[in-house]
Tab-separated table of C-alpha atoms and ligand atoms in Angstrom:
chain	number	residue	atom	x	y	z
A	1	MET	CA	-56.911	78.236	-158.089
A	2	GLY	CA	-59.513	78.279	-160.814
A	3	ARG	CA	-61.277	75.273	-162.147
A	4	ARG	CA	-59.967	75.487	-165.399
A	5	GLN	CA	-56.349	75.769	-163.980
A	6	GLU	CA	-56.739	72.900	-162.073
A	7	LEU	CA	-57.831	70.833	-165.007
A	8	GLU	CA	-54.756	71.601	-166.600
A	9	GLN	CA	-52.568	70.934	-163.716
A	10	ARG	CA	-54.061	67.552	-163.427
A	11	GLN	CA	-53.566	67.028	-167.128
A	12	SER	CA	-49.940	67.930	-167.049
A	13	LEU	CA	-49.428	65.823	-163.863
A	14	LEU	CA	-51.130	62.670	-165.580
A	15	ALA	CA	-48.582	63.295	-168.741
A	16	ARG	CA	-45.589	63.278	-166.476
A	17	PHE	CA	-46.973	60.227	-164.532
A	18	GLY	CA	-47.142	58.455	-167.850
A	19	ARG	CA	-43.674	59.598	-168.740
A	20	MET	CA	-41.893	58.585	-165.525
A	21	VAL	CA	-43.519	55.186	-164.814
A	22	ALA	CA	-42.883	54.027	-168.612
A	23	ALA	CA	-39.096	54.458	-167.743
A	24	GLU	CA	-38.602	52.543	-164.634
A	25	THR	CA	-38.267	48.524	-164.791
A	26	SER	CA	-37.425	48.090	-161.289
A	27	LEU	CA	-40.606	47.185	-159.340
A	28	ASP	CA	-39.409	48.944	-156.019
A	29	THR	CA	-38.399	52.206	-157.599
A	30	LEU	CA	-41.577	51.898	-159.696
A	31	LEU	CA	-43.946	51.580	-156.774
A	32	GLY	CA	-42.030	54.581	-155.086
A	33	ILE	CA	-42.678	57.090	-158.217
A	34	ILE	CA	-46.001	55.945	-158.511
A	35	ALA	CA	-47.019	56.378	-154.753
A	36	GLU	CA	-45.489	59.810	-155.052
A	37	GLU	CA	-47.053	61.207	-158.457
A	38	VAL	CA	-50.350	59.785	-157.173
A	39	ARG	CA	-50.402	61.572	-153.994
A	40	ASN	CA	-49.531	65.000	-156.120
A	41	ILE	CA	-52.162	64.093	-158.777
A	42	LEU	CA	-54.903	63.906	-156.139
A	43	SER	CA	-53.700	66.051	-153.391
A	44	ALA	CA	-53.790	63.451	-150.964
A	45	ASP	CA	-51.321	63.238	-147.845
A	46	ARG	CA	-50.504	59.478	-148.619
A	47	CYS	CA	-50.708	56.932	-151.101
A	48	SER	CA	-50.033	53.115	-150.757
A	49	VAL	CA	-49.790	50.451	-153.476
A	50	PHE	CA	-50.735	47.265	-152.335
A	51	LEU	CA	-49.798	44.231	-154.313
A	52	VAL	CA	-51.344	40.970	-154.300
A	53	ASP	CA	-48.884	37.688	-153.151
A	54	PHE	CA	-50.525	35.238	-155.076
A	55	TYR	CA	-48.746	32.408	-153.139
A	56	LYS	CA	-49.778	33.274	-149.824
A	57	GLY	CA	-53.296	35.049	-150.552
A	58	GLU	CA	-52.075	38.374	-149.120
A	59	LEU	CA	-51.604	41.841	-149.954
A	60	TRP	CA	-48.361	43.459	-149.030
A	61	THR	CA	-47.053	46.970	-149.293
A	62	LYS	CA	-43.988	48.995	-148.211
A	63	ILE	CA	-44.498	51.439	-145.130
A	64	ALA	CA	-42.128	53.874	-143.897
A	65	LEU	CA	-41.634	53.593	-140.282
A	66	GLY	CA	-39.220	56.772	-139.188
A	67	MET	CA	-36.090	56.102	-141.240
A	68	GLU	CA	-37.057	52.706	-141.957
A	69	GLU	CA	-39.022	50.927	-144.485
A	70	LYS	CA	-40.931	47.729	-143.533
A	71	VAL	CA	-42.990	45.379	-145.571
A	72	LEU	CA	-46.538	45.214	-144.272
A	73	ARG	CA	-48.824	42.119	-145.023
A	74	ILE	CA	-52.735	41.838	-144.495
A	75	PRO	CA	-54.857	38.950	-145.616
A	76	ILE	CA	-57.047	39.422	-148.527
A	77	GLY	CA	-60.606	40.422	-147.289
A	78	GLN	CA	-59.019	42.566	-144.009
A	79	GLY	CA	-59.316	46.075	-144.031
A	80	ILE	CA	-60.138	48.390	-146.634
A	81	ALA	CA	-57.503	47.450	-149.172
A	82	GLY	CA	-58.322	43.960	-148.591
A	83	PHE	CA	-62.105	44.553	-148.968
A	84	VAL	CA	-61.353	46.272	-152.424
A	85	ALA	CA	-59.058	43.433	-153.260
A	86	ARG	CA	-61.657	40.812	-152.597
A	87	THR	CA	-64.610	42.475	-154.143
A	88	GLY	CA	-63.000	44.491	-156.941
A	89	SER	CA	-65.204	47.548	-156.173
A	90	ALA	CA	-63.932	50.984	-155.322
A	91	VAL	CA	-64.011	52.337	-151.788
A	92	ASN	CA	-64.714	56.225	-151.074
A	93	ILE	CA	-64.756	56.737	-147.574
A	94	ARG	CA	-65.510	60.446	-145.444
A	95	ASP	CA	-64.433	59.162	-142.122
A	96	ALA	CA	-62.481	56.243	-141.618
A	97	TYR	CA	-63.022	55.534	-137.868
A	98	LYS	CA	-66.757	55.152	-138.481
A	99	ASP	CA	-66.424	52.501	-141.371
A	100	THR	CA	-66.347	49.200	-140.132
A	101	ARG	CA	-64.015	47.750	-142.876
A	102	PHE	CA	-61.290	50.195	-141.783
A	103	ALA	CA	-58.607	48.424	-139.733
A	104	GLN	CA	-57.220	50.931	-137.264
A	105	ASP	CA	-54.116	48.663	-136.637
A	106	LEU	CA	-51.903	50.179	-139.367
A	107	ASP	CA	-52.527	53.804	-137.814
A	108	ARG	CA	-51.561	52.427	-134.403
A	109	ILE	CA	-48.584	51.076	-135.826
A	110	THR	CA	-47.537	54.159	-137.919
A	111	GLY	CA	-48.993	56.680	-135.624
A	112	TYR	CA	-50.903	58.221	-138.636
A	113	GLN	CA	-54.492	59.448	-138.233
A	114	THR	CA	-56.859	58.525	-141.314
A	115	ARG	CA	-59.444	60.645	-142.213
A	116	THR	CA	-60.564	59.941	-145.712
A	117	VAL	CA	-59.747	57.106	-147.869
A	118	LEU	CA	-60.208	56.238	-151.625
A	119	ALA	CA	-59.273	52.817	-152.870
A	120	VAL	CA	-59.484	51.196	-156.277
A	121	PRO	CA	-58.512	47.845	-157.709
A	122	LEU	CA	-55.686	47.447	-159.692
A	123	ARG	CA	-56.085	45.022	-162.636
A	124	GLY	CA	-53.733	43.415	-165.006
A	125	ARG	CA	-54.273	42.978	-168.455
A	126	ASP	CA	-56.378	39.779	-168.069
A	127	GLY	CA	-58.402	41.528	-165.662
A	128	LYS	CA	-56.902	39.500	-162.740
A	129	ALA	CA	-56.667	41.335	-159.341
A	130	LEU	CA	-53.242	42.659	-159.066
A	131	GLY	CA	-53.567	44.949	-155.994
A	132	VAL	CA	-55.131	47.863	-154.673
A	133	PHE	CA	-54.549	51.675	-154.976
A	134	GLU	CA	-54.897	53.685	-151.731
A	135	VAL	CA	-55.002	57.296	-151.180
A	136	LEU	CA	-55.456	58.920	-147.845
A	137	ASN	CA	-56.395	62.427	-146.432
A	138	LYS	CA	-57.410	64.587	-149.199
A	139	ALA	CA	-56.002	67.995	-148.515
A	140	LYS	CA	-59.304	69.582	-148.463
A	141	GLY	CA	-62.707	68.034	-147.853
A	142	SER	CA	-63.224	64.283	-149.047
A	143	PHE	CA	-62.437	62.590	-152.003
A	144	THR	CA	-64.876	63.303	-155.039
A	145	GLU	CA	-66.221	61.246	-157.726
A	146	GLU	CA	-63.739	62.928	-160.270
A	147	ASP	CA	-60.816	61.786	-158.338
A	148	GLU	CA	-62.353	58.318	-158.447
A	149	GLY	CA	-62.384	58.156	-161.987
A	150	LEU	CA	-58.900	59.633	-162.065
A	151	LEU	CA	-57.445	57.195	-159.510
A	152	ARG	CA	-58.925	54.454	-161.640
A	153	ILE	CA	-57.241	55.766	-164.741
A	154	LEU	CA	-53.931	56.187	-163.043
A	155	ALA	CA	-54.394	52.569	-161.921
A	156	THR	CA	-55.005	51.245	-165.440
A	157	MET	CA	-51.890	52.817	-166.403
A	158	ALA	CA	-49.695	51.680	-163.425
A	159	ALA	CA	-51.092	48.014	-163.790
A	160	THR	CA	-49.486	47.684	-167.224
A	161	PHE	CA	-45.755	49.015	-165.663
A	162	ILE	CA	-46.440	46.966	-162.518
A	163	GLU	CA	-46.962	43.967	-164.727
A	164	ASN	CA	-43.756	44.559	-166.910
A	165	ALA	CA	-41.722	45.157	-163.856
A	166	THR	CA	-42.788	42.345	-161.883
A	167	LEU	CA	-41.919	40.227	-165.078
A	168	TYR	CA	-38.452	41.672	-165.065
A	169	ASP	CA	-37.890	41.233	-161.250
A	170	ASP	CA	-38.946	37.565	-161.529
A	171	LEU	CA	-36.519	37.185	-164.663
A	172	ARG	CA	-33.547	38.861	-162.756
A	173	ARG	CA	-34.269	36.790	-159.513
A	174	SER	CA	-34.238	33.347	-161.292
A	175	HIS	CA	-31.278	34.525	-163.346
A	176	LEU	CA	-29.592	35.122	-159.751
A	177	GLU	CA	-30.878	32.025	-158.316
A	178	THR	CA	-29.367	30.123	-161.030
A	179	ILE	CA	-26.151	31.922	-160.619
A	180	TYR	CA	-26.158	30.957	-157.118
A	181	ARG	CA	-27.142	27.315	-157.019
A	182	MET	CA	-24.356	26.992	-159.880
A	183	ALA	CA	-21.785	28.245	-157.246
A	184	LEU	CA	-23.250	25.667	-154.677
A	185	VAL	CA	-22.702	22.954	-156.808
A	186	ALA	CA	-19.091	23.760	-157.434
A	187	GLU	CA	-18.406	23.863	-153.837
A	188	TYR	CA	-20.590	21.144	-152.640
A	189	ARG	CA	-17.833	18.571	-152.506
A	190	ASP	CA	-15.512	21.201	-150.646
A	191	GLN	CA	-17.365	21.684	-147.544
A	192	GLU	CA	-20.743	21.469	-146.119
A	193	ASP	CA	-21.390	24.903	-144.916
A	194	THR	CA	-20.111	26.273	-148.103
A	195	GLY	CA	-24.016	27.731	-148.786
A	196	ARG	CA	-23.562	30.094	-145.850
A	197	HIS	CA	-20.154	31.320	-146.901
A	198	LEU	CA	-21.423	32.129	-150.092
A	199	ARG	CA	-24.308	34.167	-148.708
A	200	ARG	CA	-22.087	36.183	-146.628
A	201	MET	CA	-18.931	36.755	-149.016
A	202	SER	CA	-21.668	37.761	-151.377
A	203	ARG	CA	-23.141	40.374	-149.240
A	204	PHE	CA	-19.776	41.383	-148.143
A	205	SER	CA	-18.419	41.793	-151.622
A	206	GLY	CA	-21.399	44.236	-152.456
A	207	ILE	CA	-20.546	46.432	-149.381
A	208	LEU	CA	-17.069	46.561	-150.192
A	209	ALA	CA	-17.900	47.653	-153.834
A	210	GLN	CA	-20.075	50.322	-152.786
A	211	GLY	CA	-17.458	51.677	-150.020
A	212	MET	CA	-14.767	51.638	-152.879
A	213	GLY	CA	-17.191	54.182	-154.795
A	214	LEU	CA	-18.873	51.854	-157.404
A	215	SER	CA	-22.644	52.764	-158.347
A	216	PHE	CA	-25.376	50.745	-156.497
A	217	LEU	CA	-25.931	48.850	-159.732
A	218	GLU	CA	-22.301	47.878	-159.964
A	219	ALA	CA	-22.058	46.953	-156.551
A	220	GLU	CA	-25.248	44.569	-156.999
A	221	ASP	CA	-23.531	43.057	-160.068
A	222	ILE	CA	-20.277	42.261	-158.024
A	223	ARG	CA	-22.544	41.012	-154.930
A	224	TYR	CA	-24.251	38.548	-157.320
A	225	ALA	CA	-21.134	37.489	-159.377
A	226	ALA	CA	-18.971	36.597	-156.120
A	227	PRO	CA	-20.450	33.537	-155.168
A	228	LEU	CA	-18.813	31.870	-158.296
A	229	HIS	CA	-15.270	32.686	-157.494
A	230	ASP	CA	-14.599	28.964	-156.706
A	231	ILE	CA	-16.678	27.576	-159.566
A	232	GLY	CA	-13.565	26.101	-161.275
A	233	LYS	CA	-13.189	23.631	-158.201
A	234	VAL	CA	-15.717	21.360	-159.979
A	235	ALA	CA	-12.950	20.554	-162.388
A	236	ILE	CA	-10.047	19.553	-159.334
A	237	PRO	CA	-10.402	16.018	-158.778
A	238	ASP	CA	-11.534	14.894	-155.136
A	239	SER	CA	-7.922	13.286	-154.225
A	240	ILE	CA	-6.842	16.948	-154.398
A	241	LEU	CA	-9.690	18.940	-153.112
A	242	ARG	CA	-10.716	16.659	-150.407
A	243	LYS	CA	-7.355	15.550	-149.417
A	244	PRO	CA	-7.060	15.855	-145.468
A	245	ALA	CA	-3.423	16.172	-145.489
A	246	LYS	CA	-1.322	19.105	-146.657
A	247	LEU	CA	-0.877	19.046	-150.811
A	248	THR	CA	2.423	18.021	-152.406
A	249	PRO	CA	3.658	20.724	-154.616
A	250	GLU	CA	2.292	19.056	-157.764
A	251	GLU	CA	-0.984	18.838	-156.241
A	252	PHE	CA	-0.904	22.316	-155.068
A	253	GLU	CA	-0.036	23.745	-158.844
A	254	GLU	CA	-3.235	21.317	-159.790
A	255	MET	CA	-5.142	23.092	-156.978
A	256	LYS	CA	-4.332	26.599	-158.279
A	257	LYS	CA	-5.980	25.894	-161.583
A	258	HIS	CA	-9.303	26.046	-160.349
A	259	THR	CA	-8.875	29.905	-160.981
A	260	VAL	CA	-8.379	29.312	-164.701
A	261	TYR	CA	-10.752	26.553	-165.022
A	262	GLY	CA	-13.588	29.123	-163.405
A	263	ALA	CA	-12.485	31.816	-165.899
A	264	LYS	CA	-12.825	29.460	-168.681
A	265	MET	CA	-16.034	27.912	-167.827
A	266	LEU	CA	-17.551	31.482	-167.617
A	267	ALA	CA	-15.700	33.563	-170.513
A	268	ASN	CA	-17.376	34.908	-173.229
A	269	ALA	CA	-20.833	34.598	-171.928
A	270	GLU	CA	-23.373	36.737	-172.870
A	271	SER	CA	-24.869	37.543	-169.565
A	272	ARG	CA	-22.708	40.607	-168.033
A	273	LEU	CA	-22.848	39.082	-164.705
A	274	LEU	CA	-21.247	35.789	-165.824
A	275	ARG	CA	-18.485	37.708	-167.603
A	276	LEU	CA	-17.846	39.631	-164.442
A	277	ALA	CA	-17.847	36.401	-162.591
A	278	SER	CA	-15.137	35.085	-165.112
A	279	LYS	CA	-12.934	37.917	-164.035
A	280	ILE	CA	-13.511	37.452	-160.249
A	281	ALA	CA	-12.637	33.524	-160.750
A	282	VAL	CA	-9.487	34.135	-162.527
A	283	GLY	CA	-8.379	37.114	-159.996
A	284	HIS	CA	-9.403	36.174	-156.626
A	285	HIS	CA	-5.925	34.324	-155.711
A	286	GLU	CA	-3.773	37.054	-157.275
A	287	PHE	CA	-1.947	39.245	-154.499
A	288	TRP	CA	-1.524	43.050	-154.822
A	289	ASP	CA	2.439	42.692	-154.417
A	290	GLY	CA	2.146	40.108	-157.212
A	291	THR	CA	3.160	36.956	-155.638
A	292	GLY	CA	-0.212	35.491	-156.159
A	293	TYR	CA	-1.588	33.309	-158.790
A	294	PRO	CA	-2.344	31.995	-161.559
A	295	TYR	CA	-0.569	35.026	-163.301
A	296	ALA	CA	1.204	36.878	-160.734
A	297	LEU	CA	-0.496	39.951	-161.615
A	298	LYS	CA	0.374	43.106	-159.646
A	299	GLY	CA	-1.584	46.037	-158.400
A	300	GLU	CA	-4.256	47.619	-160.610
A	301	ALA	CA	-3.775	44.918	-163.294
A	302	ILE	CA	-5.734	42.612	-161.217
A	303	SER	CA	-9.386	43.539	-161.674
A	304	LEU	CA	-10.818	45.782	-159.347
A	305	GLU	CA	-13.737	43.181	-158.828
A	306	ALA	CA	-11.548	40.412	-157.987
A	307	ARG	CA	-9.475	42.567	-155.448
A	308	ILE	CA	-12.804	43.093	-153.786
A	309	VAL	CA	-14.103	39.884	-153.486
A	310	THR	CA	-10.771	38.530	-152.546
A	311	VAL	CA	-11.375	40.642	-149.372
A	312	ALA	CA	-14.443	39.777	-148.582
A	313	ASP	CA	-13.902	35.899	-149.132
A	314	VAL	CA	-10.940	35.764	-146.965
A	315	PHE	CA	-12.700	37.657	-144.322
A	316	ASP	CA	-15.346	35.485	-144.019
A	317	ALA	CA	-13.262	32.354	-144.349
A	318	LEU	CA	-11.457	33.597	-141.399
A	319	SER	CA	-14.382	34.880	-139.346
A	320	SER	CA	-16.627	31.992	-139.250
A	321	LYS	CA	-16.365	28.399	-138.498
A	322	ARG	CA	-15.646	26.153	-141.355
A	323	VAL	CA	-15.439	22.569	-141.340
A	324	TYR	CA	-11.686	22.724	-141.472
A	325	LYS	CA	-11.293	25.275	-138.790
A	326	GLY	CA	-12.338	26.947	-135.625
A	327	GLU	CA	-13.537	30.545	-135.919
A	328	TRP	CA	-11.322	33.333	-135.327
A	329	THR	CA	-12.687	36.566	-133.598
A	330	VAL	CA	-13.413	39.275	-135.797
A	331	GLU	CA	-10.680	41.562	-134.249
A	332	ASP	CA	-8.213	38.525	-135.400
A	333	ALA	CA	-9.386	38.375	-138.765
A	334	VAL	CA	-9.063	42.018	-139.586
A	335	LYS	CA	-5.788	42.160	-137.956
A	336	TYR	CA	-4.744	39.246	-140.131
A	337	ILE	CA	-6.307	41.062	-143.293
A	338	SER	CA	-4.674	44.281	-142.507
A	339	GLU	CA	-1.501	43.394	-141.950
A	340	ARG	CA	-1.668	41.946	-145.436
A	341	ALA	CA	-2.733	45.181	-146.829
A	342	GLY	CA	-0.575	46.107	-149.479
A	343	LYS	CA	0.885	42.685	-149.750
A	344	GLN	CA	-1.883	40.323	-150.415
A	345	PHE	CA	-4.710	42.857	-150.539
A	346	ASP	CA	-5.383	46.100	-152.105
A	347	PRO	CA	-5.007	48.546	-149.325
A	348	LYS	CA	-7.777	50.762	-150.292
A	349	VAL	CA	-10.103	47.496	-149.914
A	350	VAL	CA	-8.534	46.628	-146.660
A	351	ALA	CA	-9.388	50.232	-145.518
A	352	VAL	CA	-12.808	50.203	-146.762
A	353	LEU	CA	-13.348	46.777	-144.858
A	354	VAL	CA	-12.255	48.625	-141.585
A	355	GLU	CA	-14.529	51.700	-142.254
A	356	LYS	CA	-17.465	49.534	-143.080
A	357	LEU	CA	-16.970	46.899	-140.722
A	358	PRO	CA	-20.266	47.726	-138.594
A	359	GLU	CA	-22.235	47.297	-141.436
A	360	ILE	CA	-20.453	44.116	-142.756
A	361	LEU	CA	-21.183	42.461	-139.352
A	362	GLU	CA	-24.767	43.408	-139.564
A	363	ALA	CA	-25.046	41.880	-142.636
A	364	ARG	CA	-23.512	38.673	-141.465
A	365	ASP	CA	-25.810	38.598	-138.678
A	366	GLU	CA	-28.738	38.927	-141.157
A	367	GLU	CA	-27.619	36.285	-142.933
A	368	ASN	CA	-26.740	33.891	-140.211
A	369	ARG	CA	-30.586	34.609	-138.921
A	370	ARG	CA	-32.165	34.218	-142.197
A	371	MET	CA	-30.122	30.820	-142.879
A	372	VAL	CA	-31.287	29.526	-139.453
A	373	GLU	CA	-34.849	30.692	-140.562
A	374	ASP	CA	-34.679	28.819	-144.232
A	375	GLU	CA	-33.356	25.737	-142.710
A	376	ALA	CA	-36.317	25.492	-140.338
A	377	ALA	CA	-38.796	26.199	-143.230
A	378	SER	CA	-37.226	23.862	-145.518
A	379	LEU	CA	-37.626	21.077	-142.423
A	380	GLN	CA	-41.234	22.349	-142.273
A	381	GLN	CA	-41.649	21.408	-146.287
A	382	HIS	CA	-39.855	18.254	-146.004
A	383	PHE	CA	-41.301	17.087	-142.618
A	384	PRO	CA	-44.816	19.062	-142.136
A	385	VAL	CA	-45.792	18.944	-138.735
A	386	SER	CA	-49.362	18.762	-139.725
A	387	GLN	CA	-48.606	15.392	-141.095
A	388	ALA	CA	-49.892	13.370	-138.456
A	389	SER	CA	-53.105	15.159	-138.722
A	390	ALA	CA	-53.581	14.460	-142.168
A	391	PRO	CA	-56.376	12.241	-143.289
A	392	PRO	CA	-54.999	8.443	-143.771
A	393	PRO	CA	-54.954	8.026	-147.628
A	394	THR	CA	-58.136	6.031	-148.605
A	395	SER	CA	-57.479	3.059	-150.615
A	396	LYS	CA	-59.631	2.286	-153.601
A	397	PRO	CA	-60.542	-0.943	-154.790
A	398	SER	CA	-59.228	-0.744	-158.429
B	401	LIG	FE1	-10.526	30.080	-154.574
B	402	LIG	FE1	-14.680	31.264	-150.855
């Protein structure tokens, strides 16, 4: 390829880069697009985008290990990316294995052989280091000064978009966290293991929703709205909600109203997720055959979201140990639900439950593991082990 053609090609790739990254607001997708486009523009074999985790003082990136994606973390200052992050200067290396800054561990993990490396810092609007752009193994020869200039331009463009996407991500996450905490508040009086139940049933709801053919984003919405299904219980008096004995018919009538209360609390919200949660709250005790409550709706008159969440909710309630009951085996829980397909539950959702059972059980294990870790972490936070070795408070005479 002639010099002129090469320049033209780079220019058009650059323009394309701008268009593609500008259109993306999800950080995850954005990082993927950036890495792929930068790799093309610089004719490199690989491109990694490392981002700074300010809380932990680390850099992180996603790496592909076979079919799996893993998050890799390195301390700032370690390896080439760490060096660039710490010093803010670019690095161009012709033979990685001869460079003392190069950490070979990563190659060892991924089975990759790094030869040439070009890395430049990624800076935010205020000049703060956001991360590092790193390209590996140029197709021919080593990276030139022109490559370095180009990578710097790309880094500047990418930084703005990464900053925006990070803001969106934070916003979305805090939104979700608020929803989740609201749900916890609602069920707090009910039983002590509510948090676990909510996390699991929320994951199951997402999996079932995708199995029902909904898009990834729709399934995510259902997943995040699902924990609010019982929020109306805040309006149910303790004498009913916490009654250890069987409810009288009048009490049960009152208990049923948690569906309507929940729907009212969430109705007409501006947030799409809350409106969805409202539909789920009102419909999660309706039965497919029309014998449920509060409105005795039948079949598809019940919202699809509620039909999905109901199965997830009941499956978790049966298959896990709750305060008021021992746990059933997974087989028994599936059997119970299958027998009620077409009566209590939408038969299609039940079929998806059976089909997706391995994925659901995997999610269940993952959530249970995570919760054990979270509990350990919060114990650490409240009762740090290092407390004993902390210097004694000095009392100053005032
Ligand atoms: Fe409920
Ligand atoms: Fe529930």
